[in-house]
Amino acid sequence: MAEQFDVVIIGSGPAGYVCAIRAAQLGLKTACIEKWVDDQGKVKLGGTCLNVGCIPSKALLDSSYKYYEAKKYFGVHGITTGEVDIDVPAMIKRKDKIVGNLTQGVGGLFKANGVTLVQGTGTVLSGTQVKVTVADGSSQILDTKNVVIATGSVPVEIPPAPITENRIVDSTGALDFQEVPGRLGVIGAGVIGLELGSVWARLGSEVIVLEAQDSFLAAADQQIAKEASKILKKQGLDIRLSARVTKSNVDGREVTVKYIDQSGKEHTLVFDKLIVAVGRRPLTDNLIAPDSGVKQDERGFIVVDEQCRTEISTVYAIGDVVRGPMLAHKGSEEGVMVAELIAGQPVQVNYDLVPSVIYTHPEIAWVGKTEEEIKVTAEEYKVGTFPFVASGRAMAANDTDGMVKVIADKKTDRILGVHVIGPAAAELVQQGAIAMEFAATSEDLALTMFSHPTVSEALHEAALAVDGHAIHIANRKKR
Ligand code: FAD
Ligand code: AMP
């Protein structure tokens, strides 16, 4: 009789590989199918996140910030250097090496945990059968008790700016420039557009970001978004809102872009490179046999319940291919949840506490509700803020832009949201997330002892400020 798996996972991104490892840890006979191969035909694990997403973008953000800091701020510390220069191919090579190490690491973890890796493209035939097709067209059927779809997402393409060989690129292309473009256009002022725009702006590109919406970072708390807009503009990012790109044309080494502003006036810009960063769509091309019973919504997301079950009881879907924010950690948590569910140990992802981070400098991060969201639900709330300009640690690090904002329920004092723009914002917000997971009040944070001097003290002070007793800043509210 053919081998039968307990669970077959399609896709080895942060949702799929984490699900596979956890399932194997729980004693389930587990296979993970991945279609991505390198130039030599060797399977590439880790999905978007490891190969062309979170990790490579952060590698370039870190490299480019070091260059920017050396050029712009070393003098403040009394450090003089010779001419500071950037070797872009070396920077890209470093990024590729990190990616290589991590993707190989996933292979090692599969081996260590006993996950069977199957190279090829998976198609869901039914709740118990998955077909795997390889490059030469041959295929095999895997029999399984459960199927987990974790096929992720791909960049959205828009008709006014189709991707070309190397002038108009998506986020993947923007991670591989071999030289700094003199004039760089970015369509979309979302997370990816701002991060990639920042990388190349720091290295010397003149960057113009064109955003169709009239608000900046609509999903973020607007007090933080305003601060972000001010800081990023000061850094040289020319962010134009209400700017809808309608046309582009590649002519030799240049890209001409037309956009329409709020008043309907057409503008023309010329760039050396154009990055299209207008969002991502779920990847389900040829994935699901029409009679399998697995449903998709009108935008292509696979329809699932709170525990990532599809309409078919033995088929689950997790990560970017289902509703919710397209974030690696959200998919990974769903992967763990589904593995445990299949093993009979039900747990639940707390979708109210998915932290968001934009890795600009300073970082922008938040967890929980924004002030705008709270206003809609008419909950009574109180706010405490603390600026990094009053933080001794931030001053020592010459990194005083930004602030921390803590929002708490007026009656119960329970923390509703933590929003940070500033040094180590991602790490500070994580402290907020832990506090919120334990249903902490702002007083709980205020009563917690924080090491001195740390940038985390700004979170402590913002929590104290909620009730008007911050120590290192004048309180507006007195207690
Ligand atoms: P993916 O990572 O997309 O993986 C899906 C995998 O499935 C791929 O390997 C694909 O080849 C494979 N696959 C697809 N179809 C099939 C098939 N039919 N058969 C077999 N295999 C298949 N998120 C963060 O949380 N933090 C960040 O800092 C961050 N930065 C980002 C920066 C950039 C530039 C980009 C593009 C994304 C970033 N993201 C970030 C988003 C993050 O990468 C995604 O949310 C995450 O990778 C989604 O994980 P996933 O496992 O659902 O899908
Ligand atoms: P995100 O989904 O966070 O990656 O952000 C993508 C951004 O691209 C959104 O804010 C969109 O408004 C923006 N966008 C989409 N199409 C266009 C366009 N034609 N011109 C300018 N901005 C666009």
Coordinates of C-alpha atoms and ligand atoms in Angstrom, one line a residue:
M1 CA 0.0 0.0 0.0
A2 CA 1.2 3.5 -0.8
E3 CA 2.7 5.6 2.0
Q4 CA 0.2 7.7 3.9
F5 CA 1.0 10.9 5.6
D6 CA -0.8 12.5 8.6
V7 CA -0.3 15.9 7.1
V8 CA 1.0 17.2 3.8
I9 CA 1.9 20.9 3.7
I10 CA 2.1 22.8 0.5
G11 CA 4.7 25.6 0.7
S12 CA 7.7 26.0 2.9
G13 CA 7.5 29.7 3.8
P14 CA 7.3 30.8 7.5
A15 CA 3.7 29.5 7.7
G16 CA 4.4 26.1 6.0
Y17 CA 7.8 25.3 7.4
V18 CA 6.9 26.2 11.0
C19 CA 3.7 24.1 10.6
A20 CA 5.8 21.2 9.3
I21 CA 8.3 21.3 12.1
R22 CA 5.6 21.6 14.8
A23 CA 3.6 18.7 13.2
A24 CA 6.6 16.5 13.2
Q25 CA 7.5 17.4 16.8
L26 CA 4.0 16.3 17.7
G27 CA 4.6 12.9 16.2
L28 CA 2.7 13.4 13.0
K29 CA 4.1 11.8 9.8
T30 CA 4.7 15.1 7.8
A31 CA 5.6 16.1 4.3
C32 CA 6.3 19.6 3.0
I33 CA 6.1 20.3 -0.7
E34 CA 8.1 23.2 -2.2
K35 CA 8.3 24.3 -5.8
W36 CA 11.0 27.0 -5.7
V37 CA 14.4 25.9 -7.0
D38 CA 17.6 27.8 -7.6
D39 CA 19.7 28.1 -10.9
Q40 CA 21.1 24.6 -10.2
G41 CA 17.6 23.1 -9.7
K42 CA 18.2 22.8 -5.9
V43 CA 15.1 23.4 -3.8
K44 CA 14.9 26.7 -2.0
L45 CA 13.1 26.6 1.4
G46 CA 11.8 29.5 3.5
G47 CA 9.4 31.1 1.0
T48 CA 9.1 34.8 0.4
C49 CA 10.3 35.7 4.0
L50 CA 13.7 34.1 3.8
N51 CA 14.4 34.4 0.1
V52 CA 13.0 37.7 -1.1
G53 CA 11.2 39.3 1.9
C54 CA 11.8 39.9 5.6
I55 CA 15.4 38.7 5.8
P56 CA 17.0 40.1 2.6
S57 CA 15.2 43.5 3.1
K58 CA 16.5 43.7 6.7
A59 CA 20.0 42.8 5.6
L60 CA 20.0 45.7 3.1
L61 CA 18.3 48.0 5.6
D62 CA 21.0 47.3 8.1
S63 CA 23.9 47.7 5.6
S64 CA 22.5 50.9 4.2
Y65 CA 21.9 52.4 7.6
K66 CA 25.5 51.7 8.6
Y67 CA 26.7 53.5 5.5
Y68 CA 24.3 56.4 6.1
E69 CA 25.3 56.7 9.8
A70 CA 29.0 56.6 9.0
K71 CA 28.6 59.4 6.4
K72 CA 26.1 61.5 8.3
Y73 CA 26.5 61.0 12.0
F74 CA 30.0 59.7 12.8
G75 CA 31.2 63.3 13.0
V76 CA 28.7 64.0 15.9
H77 CA 30.6 61.4 17.9
G78 CA 34.0 63.0 17.0
I79 CA 34.9 60.2 14.6
T80 CA 36.5 61.3 11.4
T81 CA 36.9 58.9 8.5
G82 CA 38.3 59.0 5.0
E83 CA 35.9 58.9 2.1
V84 CA 33.0 56.5 3.0
D85 CA 32.1 54.5 0.0
I86 CA 29.7 51.7 -0.7
D87 CA 30.4 48.5 -2.7
V88 CA 26.9 47.6 -3.8
P89 CA 27.7 44.1 -5.2
A90 CA 29.5 43.3 -1.9
M91 CA 26.4 44.4 0.1
I92 CA 24.1 42.3 -2.1
K93 CA 26.5 39.3 -1.7
R94 CA 26.4 39.6 2.1
K95 CA 22.6 39.6 1.9
D96 CA 22.6 36.5 -0.4
K97 CA 24.9 34.7 2.0
I98 CA 22.6 35.3 5.0
V99 CA 19.6 34.1 2.9
G100 CA 21.6 31.0 1.8
N101 CA 22.5 30.2 5.5
L102 CA 18.9 30.5 6.6
T103 CA 17.3 28.6 3.8
Q104 CA 19.7 25.8 4.3
G105 CA 19.0 26.0 8.0
V106 CA 15.3 25.2 7.3
G107 CA 16.5 22.1 5.4
G108 CA 18.5 21.1 8.4
L109 CA 15.5 21.6 10.7
F110 CA 13.4 19.4 8.4
K111 CA 16.0 16.6 8.7
A112 CA 16.4 17.0 12.4
N113 CA 12.6 16.8 13.0
G114 CA 11.9 14.0 10.4
V115 CA 9.9 16.2 7.9
T116 CA 9.8 14.6 4.4
L117 CA 10.7 17.3 1.9
V118 CA 9.1 16.8 -1.6
Q119 CA 10.3 19.1 -4.4
G120 CA 7.6 20.0 -6.9
T121 CA 4.4 21.9 -7.4
G122 CA 1.5 20.8 -5.3
T123 CA -2.2 20.7 -6.3
V124 CA -5.0 19.8 -3.9
L125 CA -7.0 17.1 -5.5
S126 CA -9.2 16.4 -2.4
G127 CA -9.2 16.5 1.4
T128 CA -6.9 13.4 1.3
Q129 CA -4.8 13.7 -1.9
V130 CA -2.2 16.1 -3.2
K131 CA -0.6 15.8 -6.6
V132 CA 3.1 16.9 -6.9
T133 CA 4.3 17.8 -10.4
V134 CA 8.0 18.3 -11.2
A135 CA 9.8 20.3 -13.9
D136 CA 9.8 17.4 -16.5
G137 CA 6.0 17.1 -16.2
S138 CA 6.0 13.8 -14.2
S139 CA 3.9 13.7 -11.1
Q140 CA 3.1 11.6 -8.0
I141 CA 0.1 11.5 -5.7
L142 CA 0.6 11.9 -1.9
D143 CA -2.1 10.3 0.3
T144 CA -2.7 12.1 3.5
K145 CA -5.1 12.5 6.4
N146 CA -4.8 16.3 6.3
V147 CA -3.7 19.0 3.9
V148 CA -2.3 22.4 4.8
I149 CA -2.1 25.0 2.1
A150 CA 0.7 27.5 2.8
T151 CA 1.4 28.8 -0.7
G152 CA 1.8 32.5 0.3
S153 CA 1.6 35.5 -1.9
V154 CA 3.3 37.3 -4.8
P155 CA 3.6 41.0 -5.7
V156 CA 0.6 42.6 -7.3
E157 CA 1.3 44.0 -10.8
I158 CA -0.6 47.0 -12.1
P159 CA -1.3 47.8 -15.8
P160 CA 0.2 51.3 -15.6
A161 CA 3.6 49.9 -14.6
P162 CA 4.3 46.4 -15.9
I163 CA 7.5 44.7 -14.6
T164 CA 10.3 44.8 -17.2
E165 CA 13.7 43.1 -17.4
N166 CA 15.4 45.5 -15.1
R167 CA 14.0 49.1 -15.2
I168 CA 10.6 48.5 -13.6
V169 CA 11.0 46.0 -10.8
D170 CA 8.9 44.6 -8.0
S171 CA 10.2 44.1 -4.4
T172 CA 12.3 41.1 -5.5
G173 CA 14.1 43.1 -8.2
A174 CA 14.7 45.9 -5.8
L175 CA 16.7 43.6 -3.5
D176 CA 19.2 42.9 -6.3
F177 CA 20.2 46.3 -7.8
Q178 CA 23.9 46.1 -8.6
E179 CA 24.4 49.9 -8.4
V180 CA 22.7 52.8 -6.7
P181 CA 20.1 54.3 -9.1
G182 CA 20.5 58.1 -9.4
R183 CA 16.7 58.7 -9.6
L184 CA 14.5 56.1 -8.1
G185 CA 10.7 56.0 -8.2
V186 CA 8.6 53.9 -5.8
I187 CA 4.9 53.3 -6.4
G188 CA 3.2 52.7 -3.1
A189 CA 4.0 54.2 0.3
G190 CA 3.2 50.9 2.1
V191 CA 5.6 49.0 4.3
I192 CA 7.6 47.5 1.4
G193 CA 7.7 50.8 -0.5
L194 CA 9.0 52.7 2.5
E195 CA 11.6 50.1 3.5
L196 CA 13.0 49.6 0.0
G197 CA 12.8 53.4 -0.7
S198 CA 14.8 53.9 2.5
V199 CA 17.5 51.4 1.5
W200 CA 18.4 53.2 -1.7
A201 CA 17.8 56.7 -0.5
R202 CA 20.4 56.1 2.3
L203 CA 22.9 55.0 -0.4
G204 CA 22.3 58.2 -2.4
S205 CA 19.3 57.7 -4.7
E206 CA 17.0 60.6 -5.1
V207 CA 13.7 58.9 -4.1
I208 CA 10.2 59.9 -5.0
V209 CA 7.4 57.8 -3.5
L210 CA 4.0 58.0 -5.3
E211 CA 1.0 57.0 -3.2
A212 CA -2.6 57.0 -4.6
Q213 CA -4.2 57.4 -1.2
D214 CA -4.5 60.8 0.4
S215 CA -3.5 59.5 3.9
F216 CA -0.1 58.3 5.0
L217 CA 0.2 54.9 6.7
A218 CA -3.6 54.6 7.1
A219 CA -3.3 51.4 9.2
A220 CA -1.0 53.1 11.8
D221 CA -2.0 55.4 14.6
Q222 CA -2.2 58.8 12.9
Q223 CA -0.2 60.6 15.5
I224 CA 2.6 58.2 14.8
A225 CA 2.0 58.3 11.1
K226 CA 2.3 62.2 11.1
E227 CA 5.6 61.9 13.0
A228 CA 6.8 59.3 10.5
S229 CA 6.0 61.4 7.6
K230 CA 7.9 64.4 9.0
I231 CA 11.0 62.3 9.9
L232 CA 11.1 60.4 6.5
K233 CA 10.7 63.6 4.6
K234 CA 13.6 65.1 6.6
Q235 CA 15.7 62.1 5.5
G236 CA 15.1 63.0 1.9
L237 CA 12.2 60.7 0.9
D238 CA 9.9 62.8 -1.3
I239 CA 6.5 61.2 -0.4
R240 CA 3.7 62.4 -2.6
L241 CA 0.2 61.5 -1.5
S242 CA -2.9 61.5 -3.8
A243 CA -0.5 60.6 -6.6
R244 CA -2.1 57.9 -8.8
V245 CA 0.3 56.5 -11.3
T246 CA -1.5 56.1 -14.7
K247 CA 1.3 55.3 -17.2
S248 CA 4.9 54.4 -17.5
N249 CA 7.3 54.0 -20.4
V250 CA 10.7 52.5 -20.6
D251 CA 13.0 54.2 -23.1
G252 CA 16.6 52.9 -23.0
R253 CA 18.0 53.6 -19.6
E254 CA 15.1 55.7 -18.4
V255 CA 11.6 55.2 -17.1
T256 CA 9.0 57.9 -17.6
V257 CA 6.1 57.9 -15.2
K258 CA 2.9 59.8 -15.4
Y259 CA 0.7 60.4 -12.3
I260 CA -2.4 62.4 -11.6
D261 CA -2.7 64.5 -8.4
Q262 CA -5.7 65.3 -6.3
S263 CA -6.8 68.1 -8.6
G264 CA -6.6 65.8 -11.7
K265 CA -3.4 67.5 -13.0
E266 CA -1.0 65.2 -14.8
H267 CA 2.7 65.2 -13.8
T268 CA 5.6 63.5 -15.5
L269 CA 8.7 62.2 -13.8
V270 CA 11.8 60.4 -15.1
F271 CA 13.6 57.8 -13.2
D272 CA 16.5 55.4 -13.7
K273 CA 14.6 52.6 -11.9
L274 CA 11.0 52.2 -10.7
I275 CA 9.9 49.9 -7.9
V276 CA 6.3 48.8 -7.9
A277 CA 5.3 48.1 -4.3
V278 CA 1.5 48.2 -4.5
G279 CA 0.7 45.2 -2.4
R280 CA 0.7 41.4 -2.7
R281 CA -2.0 38.9 -3.8
P282 CA -2.5 35.3 -2.5
L283 CA -0.8 32.7 -4.6
T284 CA -3.3 30.0 -5.6
D285 CA -2.6 29.6 -9.4
N286 CA -3.5 26.0 -10.5
L287 CA -3.4 25.1 -6.8
I288 CA -6.9 23.7 -6.1
A289 CA -8.7 21.2 -8.3
P290 CA -12.1 22.7 -9.1
D291 CA -14.1 19.8 -7.5
S292 CA -12.0 19.7 -4.3
G293 CA -14.5 21.9 -2.5
V294 CA -12.0 24.4 -1.1
K295 CA -13.4 27.9 -1.5
Q296 CA -11.8 31.2 -2.3
D297 CA -13.1 34.7 -1.8
E298 CA -13.5 37.4 -4.5
R299 CA -9.9 38.5 -3.9
G300 CA -8.5 35.0 -4.2
F301 CA -7.9 34.3 -0.5
I302 CA -8.7 30.8 0.7
V303 CA -11.8 31.0 2.9
V304 CA -11.0 29.8 6.4
D305 CA -12.5 30.0 9.9
E306 CA -10.7 31.4 13.0
Q307 CA -8.7 28.2 13.3
C308 CA -7.7 28.1 9.6
R309 CA -10.1 25.3 8.6
T310 CA -11.4 25.5 5.0
E311 CA -14.9 24.2 4.0
I312 CA -13.3 20.7 3.8
S313 CA -12.7 19.4 7.3
T314 CA -9.3 17.9 6.5
V315 CA -8.0 20.9 4.6
Y316 CA -6.5 23.9 6.3
A317 CA -4.9 27.1 4.9
I318 CA -2.4 29.4 6.7
G319 CA -0.3 32.5 6.1
D320 CA -0.5 35.1 3.3
V321 CA -2.9 32.9 1.4
V322 CA -5.7 33.6 4.0
R323 CA -7.3 36.7 5.5
G324 CA -5.4 38.9 7.9
P325 CA -2.2 40.9 7.7
M326 CA 0.5 39.5 5.4
L327 CA 3.1 39.0 8.0
A328 CA 5.6 36.2 8.6
H329 CA 4.9 35.9 12.3
K330 CA 1.1 35.8 11.8
G331 CA 1.5 32.8 9.4
S332 CA 4.0 31.0 11.7
E333 CA 1.5 31.2 14.6
E334 CA -1.2 29.9 12.3
G335 CA 1.2 27.0 11.4
V336 CA 1.6 26.1 15.0
M337 CA -2.1 26.4 15.7
V338 CA -3.0 24.1 12.8
A339 CA -0.3 21.5 13.6
E340 CA -1.6 21.3 17.2
L341 CA -5.2 21.2 16.1
I342 CA -4.5 18.2 13.8
A343 CA -2.6 16.5 16.7
G344 CA -5.7 17.0 18.9
Q345 CA -4.3 19.9 21.1
P346 CA -6.4 22.9 20.1
V347 CA -4.9 26.4 20.6
Q348 CA -6.0 29.7 19.2
V349 CA -4.1 32.6 17.6
N350 CA -4.8 35.9 19.3
Y351 CA -5.6 37.9 16.2
D352 CA -6.0 41.1 18.3
L353 CA -2.3 41.1 19.1
V354 CA -0.5 40.8 15.8
P355 CA 2.4 43.3 16.0
S356 CA 3.3 45.4 12.9
V357 CA 6.7 46.8 12.2
I358 CA 8.1 49.1 9.5
Y359 CA 11.9 48.8 9.5
T360 CA 12.7 52.4 8.5
H361 CA 15.0 54.4 10.7
P362 CA 13.6 55.1 13.1
E363 CA 11.4 52.0 13.2
I364 CA 7.7 52.3 13.3
A365 CA 5.8 49.6 15.2
W366 CA 2.5 49.0 16.9
V367 CA 0.3 46.4 18.5
G368 CA -3.4 46.5 19.5
K369 CA -5.7 49.3 18.6
T370 CA -4.9 52.8 17.2
E371 CA -6.6 55.8 18.6
E372 CA -8.7 56.1 15.4
E373 CA -10.0 52.5 15.8
I374 CA -10.8 53.1 19.5
K375 CA -12.7 56.3 18.6
V376 CA -15.0 54.3 16.2
T377 CA -16.0 51.8 18.9
A378 CA -16.6 54.8 21.3
E379 CA -14.6 53.1 24.1
E380 CA -13.5 55.7 26.7
Y381 CA -9.7 55.7 26.7
K382 CA -6.7 57.6 28.0
V383 CA -3.3 58.2 26.4
G384 CA 0.3 58.6 27.6
T385 CA 3.1 59.6 25.4
F386 CA 6.8 60.1 25.9
P387 CA 9.3 61.6 23.3
F388 CA 12.7 60.0 22.8
V389 CA 14.2 63.4 22.9
A390 CA 13.8 63.1 26.7
S391 CA 15.5 59.7 26.9
G392 CA 19.0 59.6 28.1
R393 CA 19.8 56.4 26.3
A394 CA 18.4 57.7 23.0
M395 CA 20.5 60.9 23.5
A396 CA 23.6 58.8 24.1
A397 CA 22.9 56.9 20.9
N398 CA 22.2 60.1 19.0
D399 CA 18.8 58.6 18.1
T400 CA 16.2 60.9 19.6
D401 CA 13.6 61.1 16.8
G402 CA 10.1 59.7 17.7
M403 CA 7.9 58.8 20.6
V404 CA 6.1 56.1 22.5
K405 CA 2.3 56.1 22.9
V406 CA 0.4 53.9 25.3
I407 CA -3.4 53.8 25.1
A408 CA -5.4 52.3 27.9
D409 CA -9.1 51.8 28.7
K410 CA -10.3 54.7 30.8
K411 CA -12.3 52.6 33.2
T412 CA -10.3 49.3 33.5
D413 CA -6.9 50.8 32.7
R414 CA -6.3 47.7 30.5
I415 CA -3.8 48.5 27.7
L416 CA -5.5 48.8 24.3
G417 CA -2.6 49.7 22.1
V418 CA 1.2 50.5 22.1
H419 CA 2.6 52.6 19.3
V420 CA 6.2 53.5 18.8
I421 CA 8.3 55.4 16.3
G422 CA 11.9 55.5 17.5
P423 CA 15.0 53.5 18.3
A424 CA 14.3 49.8 18.7
A425 CA 10.5 50.4 18.2
A426 CA 10.0 46.7 17.1
E427 CA 11.5 45.5 20.4
L428 CA 9.6 48.0 22.5
V429 CA 6.3 47.1 20.9
Q430 CA 7.1 43.4 21.6
Q431 CA 7.2 44.3 25.3
G432 CA 3.8 45.9 24.9
A433 CA 2.5 42.8 23.2
I434 CA 3.7 40.6 26.1
A435 CA 2.0 42.9 28.5
M436 CA -1.2 42.9 26.5
E437 CA -1.2 39.1 26.1
F438 CA -1.3 39.0 29.9
A439 CA -4.1 41.6 30.0
A440 CA -1.8 44.1 31.7
T441 CA -3.0 47.6 32.8
S442 CA -1.0 50.7 32.2
E443 CA -0.4 50.7 35.9
D444 CA 1.2 47.2 35.6
L445 CA 3.7 48.6 33.2
A446 CA 4.2 51.7 35.3
L447 CA 4.9 49.5 38.4
T448 CA 7.5 47.3 36.4
M449 CA 11.1 48.2 37.1
F450 CA 13.0 49.1 33.9
S451 CA 16.8 49.0 33.6
H452 CA 18.5 52.4 33.3
P453 CA 19.5 53.6 30.8
T454 CA 17.5 51.9 28.2
V455 CA 15.3 53.1 25.4
S456 CA 12.7 50.8 27.0
E457 CA 12.4 53.4 29.7
A458 CA 10.4 55.5 27.2
L459 CA 7.7 52.8 27.3
H460 CA 7.8 52.9 31.1
E461 CA 7.4 56.7 31.0
A462 CA 4.6 56.6 28.5
A463 CA 2.8 54.1 30.7
L464 CA 3.3 56.5 33.7
A465 CA 2.1 59.4 31.5
V466 CA -1.2 57.6 31.0
D467 CA -2.2 58.7 34.5
G468 CA -0.2 61.9 34.4
H469 CA 2.8 60.9 36.5
A470 CA 5.6 60.6 34.0
I471 CA 8.8 61.6 35.8
H472 CA 11.1 62.8 33.0
I473 CA 8.7 65.0 31.2
A474 CA 6.2 67.6 32.3
N475 CA 2.8 66.0 32.5
R476 CA -0.2 67.6 30.8
K477 CA -2.5 65.8 33.1
K478 CA -1.7 66.2 36.8
R479 CA -2.5 63.5 39.3
Ligands
FAD1 P1 5.5 32.6 1.5 O1 6.6 33.0 2.3 O2 5.2 33.4 0.3 O3 5.9 31.1 1.1 C1 5.0 30.3 0.3 C2 5.9 29.2 -0.3 O4 5.0 28.3 -1.0 C3 6.9 29.7 -1.3 O5 8.1 29.1 -1.0 C4 6.3 29.2 -2.7 O6 7.4 28.8 -3.6 C5 5.6 27.9 -2.2 N1 4.5 27.5 -3.1 C6 3.6 28.3 -3.7 N2 2.7 27.6 -4.4 C7 3.2 26.3 -4.3 C8 2.7 25.1 -4.9 N3 1.6 25.0 -5.6 N4 3.4 24.0 -4.6 C9 4.5 24.0 -3.9 N5 5.0 25.1 -3.3 C10 4.3 26.3 -3.6 N6 6.8 40.1 7.0 C11 7.1 40.3 8.3 O7 6.5 39.7 9.2 N7 8.2 41.1 8.6 C12 8.9 41.7 7.6 O8 9.9 42.4 8.0 C13 8.6 41.5 6.3 N8 9.3 42.1 5.3 C14 9.0 41.8 4.0 C15 9.7 42.4 3.0 C16 9.4 42.2 1.7 C17 10.3 42.9 0.6 C18 8.4 41.3 1.3 C19 8.1 41.0 -0.1 C20 7.6 40.7 2.3 C21 7.9 41.0 3.7 N9 7.1 40.4 4.7 C22 7.5 40.7 6.0 C23 6.0 39.5 4.4 C24 6.4 38.1 4.6 O9 7.5 37.8 3.7 C25 5.2 37.2 4.3 O10 4.1 37.6 5.1 C26 5.5 35.7 4.6 O11 6.6 35.3 3.8 C27 4.3 34.8 4.2 O12 4.6 33.5 4.6 P2 3.8 32.3 3.9 O13 4.5 31.1 4.4 O14 2.4 32.5 4.0 O15 4.2 32.4 2.3
AMP2 P1 0.8 48.0 0.8 O1 -0.5 47.2 0.4 O2 0.8 48.3 2.2 O3 2.0 47.3 0.3 O4 0.7 49.4 0.0 C1 0.6 49.5 -1.4 C2 0.2 50.9 -1.7 O5 0.3 51.2 -3.1 C3 -1.3 51.2 -1.2 O6 -1.2 52.3 -0.3 C4 -1.9 51.7 -2.5 O7 -2.7 52.8 -2.3 C5 -0.7 52.1 -3.4 N1 -1.0 52.1 -4.9 C6 -1.7 51.1 -5.5 N2 -1.8 51.4 -6.9 C7 -1.2 52.6 -7.0 C8 -1.0 53.5 -8.2 N3 -1.4 53.2 -9.4 N4 -0.3 54.7 -7.9 C9 0.1 55.0 -6.7 N5 -0.1 54.2 -5.6 C10 -0.7 53.1 -5.8

